[in-house]
Coordinates of C-alpha atoms in Angstrom, one line a residue:
M1 CA -31.7 -11.9 18.2
G2 CA -29.4 -14.0 20.3
L3 CA -26.9 -14.5 17.8
K4 CA -27.1 -11.2 16.5
W5 CA -26.6 -9.5 19.8
Y6 CA -24.0 -12.1 20.9
I7 CA -22.0 -11.0 17.5
A8 CA -22.5 -7.2 18.4
R9 CA -21.1 -7.8 22.0
R10 CA -18.0 -9.9 20.5
V11 CA -17.4 -7.2 18.1
A12 CA -17.4 -4.5 21.0
W13 CA -15.1 -6.6 23.3
A14 CA -12.7 -6.9 20.2
G15 CA -12.5 -3.1 19.7
V16 CA -11.8 -2.9 23.6
V17 CA -9.0 -5.6 23.2
A18 CA -7.5 -3.8 19.9
L19 CA -7.6 -0.6 21.9
V20 CA -5.7 -2.1 24.8
I21 CA -2.9 -3.8 22.6
L22 CA -2.7 -0.5 20.7
T23 CA -1.9 1.3 23.7
V24 CA 0.6 -1.1 25.1
T25 CA 2.5 -1.1 21.9
F26 CA 2.4 2.7 21.6
V27 CA 3.8 3.2 25.3
L28 CA 6.5 0.3 24.7
L29 CA 7.9 2.2 21.7
E30 CA 7.9 5.6 23.4
Y31 CA 10.1 4.4 26.1
A32 CA 12.3 1.7 24.0
P33 CA 16.0 3.1 23.3
D34 CA 16.0 4.6 19.9
S35 CA 18.9 3.8 17.9
Q36 CA 18.4 6.3 15.5
L37 CA 18.5 9.2 18.3
A38 CA 21.9 7.9 19.7
R39 CA 23.2 8.3 16.3
V40 CA 21.9 12.0 16.0
H41 CA 23.7 12.6 19.3
F42 CA 26.8 11.3 18.3
R43 CA 26.9 13.2 14.8
A44 CA 26.1 16.3 16.6
A45 CA 28.9 15.8 19.0
A46 CA 31.2 14.8 16.5
S47 CA 30.5 17.9 14.3
G48 CA 30.4 20.4 17.7
E49 CA 26.8 21.3 17.5
S50 CA 24.0 21.1 20.1
A51 CA 23.2 17.5 21.0
A52 CA 20.0 18.7 22.5
A53 CA 19.0 21.3 19.4
A54 CA 19.6 17.9 17.2
A55 CA 17.7 15.8 19.2
D56 CA 14.8 18.6 19.3
A57 CA 14.9 18.8 15.1
Y58 CA 15.0 14.6 15.2
A59 CA 11.8 14.8 17.5
Q60 CA 10.0 17.4 15.3
R61 CA 11.0 15.6 12.1
R62 CA 9.5 12.4 13.5
G63 CA 6.4 14.0 14.8
L64 CA 7.6 13.1 18.5
D65 CA 7.7 16.6 19.9
G66 CA 4.6 16.8 21.4
P67 CA 3.2 15.1 24.7
L68 CA 2.5 11.2 24.4
W69 CA -1.0 11.5 25.3
A70 CA -1.7 14.1 22.8
R71 CA 0.1 12.3 20.2
Y72 CA -1.7 9.0 20.8
L73 CA -5.2 10.7 20.7
E74 CA -4.2 12.4 17.4
Y75 CA -3.2 8.8 16.3
L76 CA -6.7 7.2 17.4
G77 CA -8.4 10.2 15.7
N78 CA -6.7 9.4 12.6
L79 CA -7.2 6.1 12.6
T80 CA -10.9 6.5 13.0
A81 CA -10.9 8.8 10.1
G82 CA -9.1 5.8 8.2
D83 CA -5.8 7.3 8.1
W84 CA -2.9 4.7 9.6
G85 CA -0.3 7.2 9.6
W86 CA 2.8 7.9 7.7
S87 CA 6.0 5.9 7.7
D88 CA 9.1 8.0 8.1
T89 CA 11.4 4.9 7.4
R90 CA 9.8 3.9 4.3
S91 CA 8.3 7.5 3.2
Q92 CA 5.2 6.4 2.5
P93 CA 1.6 5.8 4.0
V94 CA 1.4 2.8 6.6
A95 CA -1.5 1.4 4.9
E96 CA 0.4 1.4 1.6
A97 CA 3.1 -0.3 2.9
I98 CA 1.1 -3.2 4.6
L99 CA -1.0 -3.5 1.2
T100 CA 2.5 -4.1 -0.4
A101 CA 3.9 -6.7 1.8
L102 CA 0.6 -8.6 2.7
P103 CA 0.3 -10.4 -0.5
Y104 CA 3.9 -12.1 -0.1
S105 CA 3.0 -13.3 3.2
L106 CA -0.6 -14.6 1.9
L107 CA 1.7 -16.6 -0.6
Y108 CA 3.0 -19.0 1.7
T109 CA 0.8 -18.9 4.6
V110 CA -2.6 -19.4 3.0
P111 CA -1.4 -22.9 1.3
A112 CA 0.3 -23.5 4.6
V113 CA -2.7 -23.3 7.1
V114 CA -4.9 -24.9 4.0
A115 CA -2.4 -28.2 3.7
S116 CA -1.9 -28.3 7.5
T117 CA -5.5 -28.2 8.3
A118 CA -6.5 -30.8 6.0
L119 CA -3.4 -33.1 6.4
G120 CA -3.4 -32.9 10.5
I121 CA -7.0 -33.8 10.5
G122 CA -6.8 -36.4 8.3
I123 CA -3.7 -37.9 9.7
G124 CA -4.9 -37.5 13.3
L125 CA -8.5 -39.0 12.2
Y126 CA -6.4 -42.2 10.7
S127 CA -4.3 -42.6 13.7
A128 CA -7.4 -42.9 16.1
F129 CA -8.9 -45.5 13.8
N130 CA -5.6 -47.3 14.0
Q131 CA -4.5 -46.9 17.3
Y132 CA -1.2 -48.4 18.4
T133 CA -0.4 -49.6 14.9
K134 CA 2.8 -48.9 12.9
T135 CA 0.8 -46.1 11.3
D136 CA 0.0 -44.5 14.5
Y137 CA 3.3 -44.6 16.0
A138 CA 4.8 -43.0 12.8
A139 CA 2.3 -40.4 12.9
T140 CA 3.0 -39.4 16.6
F141 CA 6.7 -39.4 15.7
V142 CA 6.0 -36.6 12.8
A143 CA 4.0 -34.7 15.1
F144 CA 6.6 -34.7 17.9
F145 CA 9.3 -34.1 15.0
G146 CA 7.2 -31.1 13.8
I147 CA 6.4 -29.4 17.2
S148 CA 10.0 -29.8 18.5
V149 CA 12.2 -28.7 15.5
P150 CA 12.4 -24.6 15.3
N151 CA 11.2 -23.3 12.4
F152 CA 14.3 -20.7 11.7
W153 CA 16.8 -23.6 12.1
F154 CA 14.5 -26.0 10.0
G155 CA 14.6 -23.6 7.2
I156 CA 18.3 -23.0 7.3
V157 CA 19.1 -26.8 7.0
L158 CA 16.5 -27.1 4.3
L159 CA 18.1 -24.1 2.1
L160 CA 21.4 -25.6 2.9
I161 CA 20.5 -29.0 1.1
F162 CA 18.1 -28.2 -1.4
A163 CA 19.3 -24.5 -2.5
V164 CA 22.8 -24.5 -1.9
H165 CA 23.7 -28.3 -2.4
L166 CA 21.0 -29.6 -5.1
G167 CA 20.2 -26.6 -6.4
W168 CA 16.3 -27.6 -6.4
V169 CA 15.2 -24.4 -5.3
P170 CA 16.3 -20.7 -5.3
V171 CA 18.5 -19.4 -2.5
L172 CA 17.1 -15.9 -2.8
F173 CA 13.3 -15.2 -2.8
D174 CA 12.5 -13.2 -6.1
A175 CA 9.9 -10.8 -4.9
E176 CA 9.5 -9.4 -8.7
L177 CA 8.8 -13.1 -9.7
A178 CA 6.2 -13.5 -7.2
R179 CA 4.5 -10.2 -7.8
T180 CA 4.4 -10.6 -11.5
R181 CA 4.1 -14.6 -11.9
T182 CA 2.3 -15.6 -9.0
F183 CA 0.7 -18.7 -10.2
S184 CA 3.8 -20.0 -12.2
L185 CA 6.0 -23.3 -11.5
A186 CA 9.1 -21.1 -10.9
N187 CA 7.3 -19.1 -8.0
A188 CA 5.8 -22.5 -6.8
R189 CA 9.3 -23.7 -6.4
Q190 CA 10.6 -20.5 -4.3
L191 CA 7.6 -20.8 -2.0
L192 CA 7.9 -24.7 -1.6
L193 CA 10.5 -24.5 1.4
P194 CA 8.4 -21.8 3.4
V195 CA 5.3 -23.5 3.1
F196 CA 6.8 -26.8 4.2
V197 CA 8.5 -25.3 7.2
L198 CA 5.5 -23.6 8.4
A199 CA 3.4 -26.8 7.6
T200 CA 5.2 -29.0 9.5
G201 CA 4.6 -27.5 12.8
A202 CA 1.1 -26.6 12.0
V203 CA 0.3 -30.3 10.9
A204 CA 2.0 -31.9 13.9
S205 CA -0.1 -29.7 16.4
T206 CA -3.5 -30.2 14.4
M207 CA -2.8 -33.9 14.3
R208 CA -2.0 -34.5 17.8
Y209 CA -5.6 -32.4 18.6
A210 CA -7.4 -34.5 16.0
R211 CA -6.2 -37.7 17.1
A212 CA -6.7 -37.1 20.8
E213 CA -10.5 -35.7 20.3
A214 CA -11.4 -38.5 17.8
L215 CA -10.3 -41.1 20.2
E216 CA -13.3 -40.0 22.6
Y217 CA -15.7 -40.7 20.0
V218 CA -14.2 -44.0 18.1
R219 CA -15.5 -46.4 20.8
A220 CA -18.1 -44.1 21.8
A221 CA -21.6 -45.8 22.1
F222 CA -23.5 -44.0 19.3
V223 CA -20.6 -45.1 17.0
K224 CA -20.9 -48.7 18.0
T225 CA -24.5 -48.4 17.4
A226 CA -23.9 -46.9 14.0
R227 CA -21.7 -49.9 13.0
A228 CA -24.3 -52.5 14.4
K229 CA -26.9 -51.1 12.0
G230 CA -24.6 -51.2 9.2
A231 CA -23.1 -47.8 8.9
S232 CA -19.9 -48.1 6.4
E233 CA -16.4 -46.9 8.1
W234 CA -16.4 -43.9 5.8
R235 CA -20.2 -42.6 7.2
V236 CA -18.9 -43.5 10.7
L237 CA -15.7 -41.5 9.9
T238 CA -17.6 -38.5 8.4
R239 CA -21.1 -38.2 10.3
H240 CA -20.2 -39.7 13.7
V241 CA -16.7 -39.0 14.6
L242 CA -15.4 -36.2 12.2
R243 CA -18.3 -33.6 13.1
P244 CA -17.9 -33.6 17.1
T245 CA -14.3 -33.4 16.7
L246 CA -14.3 -30.3 14.5
V247 CA -16.0 -28.4 17.3
P248 CA -13.0 -28.1 19.8
L249 CA -10.5 -28.4 16.8
S250 CA -11.9 -25.1 15.5
T251 CA -10.3 -23.2 18.2
I252 CA -6.9 -24.8 17.5
L253 CA -7.2 -23.9 13.9
V254 CA -7.7 -20.2 14.7
G255 CA -4.8 -20.6 17.2
D256 CA -2.4 -22.2 14.5
L257 CA -3.3 -19.3 11.8
L258 CA -2.7 -16.6 14.3
G259 CA 0.3 -18.4 15.0
V260 CA 1.5 -18.4 11.6
L261 CA 0.9 -14.9 11.1
L262 CA 2.4 -13.7 14.2
S263 CA 5.4 -15.6 15.3
A264 CA 6.3 -17.9 12.2
S265 CA 6.3 -15.3 9.7
Y266 CA 9.0 -13.4 11.4
L267 CA 11.5 -16.1 11.3
V268 CA 10.6 -17.4 8.2
E269 CA 10.4 -14.3 6.1
V270 CA 14.0 -13.3 7.7
V271 CA 15.5 -16.9 6.7
F272 CA 13.9 -17.1 3.0
G273 CA 14.2 -13.4 2.4
I274 CA 10.4 -12.9 1.8
P275 CA 9.6 -9.1 2.1
G276 CA 6.1 -10.0 3.8
L277 CA 4.1 -8.3 6.8
G278 CA 6.4 -10.4 9.3
R279 CA 9.8 -8.7 7.9
L280 CA 7.9 -5.2 7.6
S281 CA 6.5 -5.4 11.2
L282 CA 10.3 -6.5 12.4
D283 CA 12.2 -3.7 10.5
A284 CA 9.7 -1.1 11.9
I285 CA 10.3 -2.1 15.3
R286 CA 14.2 -2.1 14.6
R287 CA 13.8 1.3 13.3
Q288 CA 11.1 2.5 15.8
D289 CA 8.7 3.4 13.3
T290 CA 5.6 4.0 15.6
A291 CA 3.0 4.3 13.1
L292 CA 4.4 1.2 11.0
V293 CA 4.7 -1.1 13.9
L294 CA 0.7 0.1 15.1
G295 CA -0.3 -0.7 11.8
T296 CA 1.1 -4.1 11.5
T297 CA 0.0 -4.9 14.8
L298 CA -3.3 -4.2 13.7
V299 CA -3.6 -6.8 11.1
P300 CA -3.1 -9.9 13.6
V301 CA -5.8 -8.1 15.7
F302 CA -8.1 -7.9 12.6
V303 CA -7.5 -11.4 11.8
A304 CA -8.0 -12.5 15.6
V305 CA -11.4 -10.9 15.8
I306 CA -12.8 -12.4 12.6
G307 CA -11.3 -15.8 13.1
N308 CA -12.5 -16.1 16.7
L309 CA -15.9 -14.8 15.5
L310 CA -16.3 -17.2 12.9
Q311 CA -14.8 -19.9 15.0
D312 CA -17.9 -19.2 17.6
L313 CA -20.4 -19.3 14.6
A314 CA -18.9 -22.7 13.4
Y315 CA -19.7 -23.9 17.2
A316 CA -23.5 -23.1 16.0
V317 CA -23.0 -25.1 13.1
L318 CA -21.4 -28.1 14.2
D319 CA -23.1 -28.4 17.5
P320 CA -26.9 -27.6 17.2
R321 CA -26.8 -27.6 21.2
I322 CA -25.3 -24.6 21.5
D323 CA -27.8 -21.3 22.2
Y324 CA -26.2 -17.8 21.7
G325 CA -29.4 -16.9 23.6
D326 CA -28.6 -18.3 26.7
R327 CA -24.8 -17.2 26.7
R328 CA -23.4 -14.6 29.3

């Protein structure tokens, strides 16, 4: 019952957090300057019409003519019923717009997260077992380089070199190719640079944490005992160092995934012209499409809920000392 009760509490708290995030986003969008409303005022003034009447018509057309609290409660009611709202700027349901854009984001984020996780942990462990060697210094340099270089600048530089000058990859992202020939070599070529840009920063972060955590166990007493009993280096690495290292690393992995979906996707998709979730959200914010902004906000919230829940379940698997029945 301890684990089930813990999961129920976490899901309940996740619902509270999601409600707070939606409320703050809704209020911020309400009081943010509306460039489209300014254009409506300008056109009305230029044609000699009433600016107030034009603004009222604009608000009624966008569903912004009621009180803020009434519109928010109506949105929550529709959301509870499974209706994510209607996107005025795209003239389609919000859920449909998200489902159209999400696969393009997953095409490069999933390979980037998988590659950065495997390489980051592998390089970090190897660096910890070979501390103060040339390999360790090289890995540390790569880590600092990946963390320091901005993704958008790095992406532009790679595009100029490999797309414009060398012609190895296409300059513009072909959405039709990605949709119809997902697992083709041509699609892999156009996804190579976005995956590499995202994975560079994530590998650096994961490697640094993996190295720091592994160093705590490389010279631990139980590791020395295992070596004295004749355990191979591979067994020492996988059974005695990797497992305790993964416990704190699981938190970092969830953070890296959220970082890719939230911040990096906005920059990468703009640079490479990928019509994914980040670009969809950015366009919705620019046009103040409230329903679409809230919908694109719900996706990373959902990822955070599932990711943190899986993280805590991984704690129980990786560290049997954790008892959820005793948690408060």
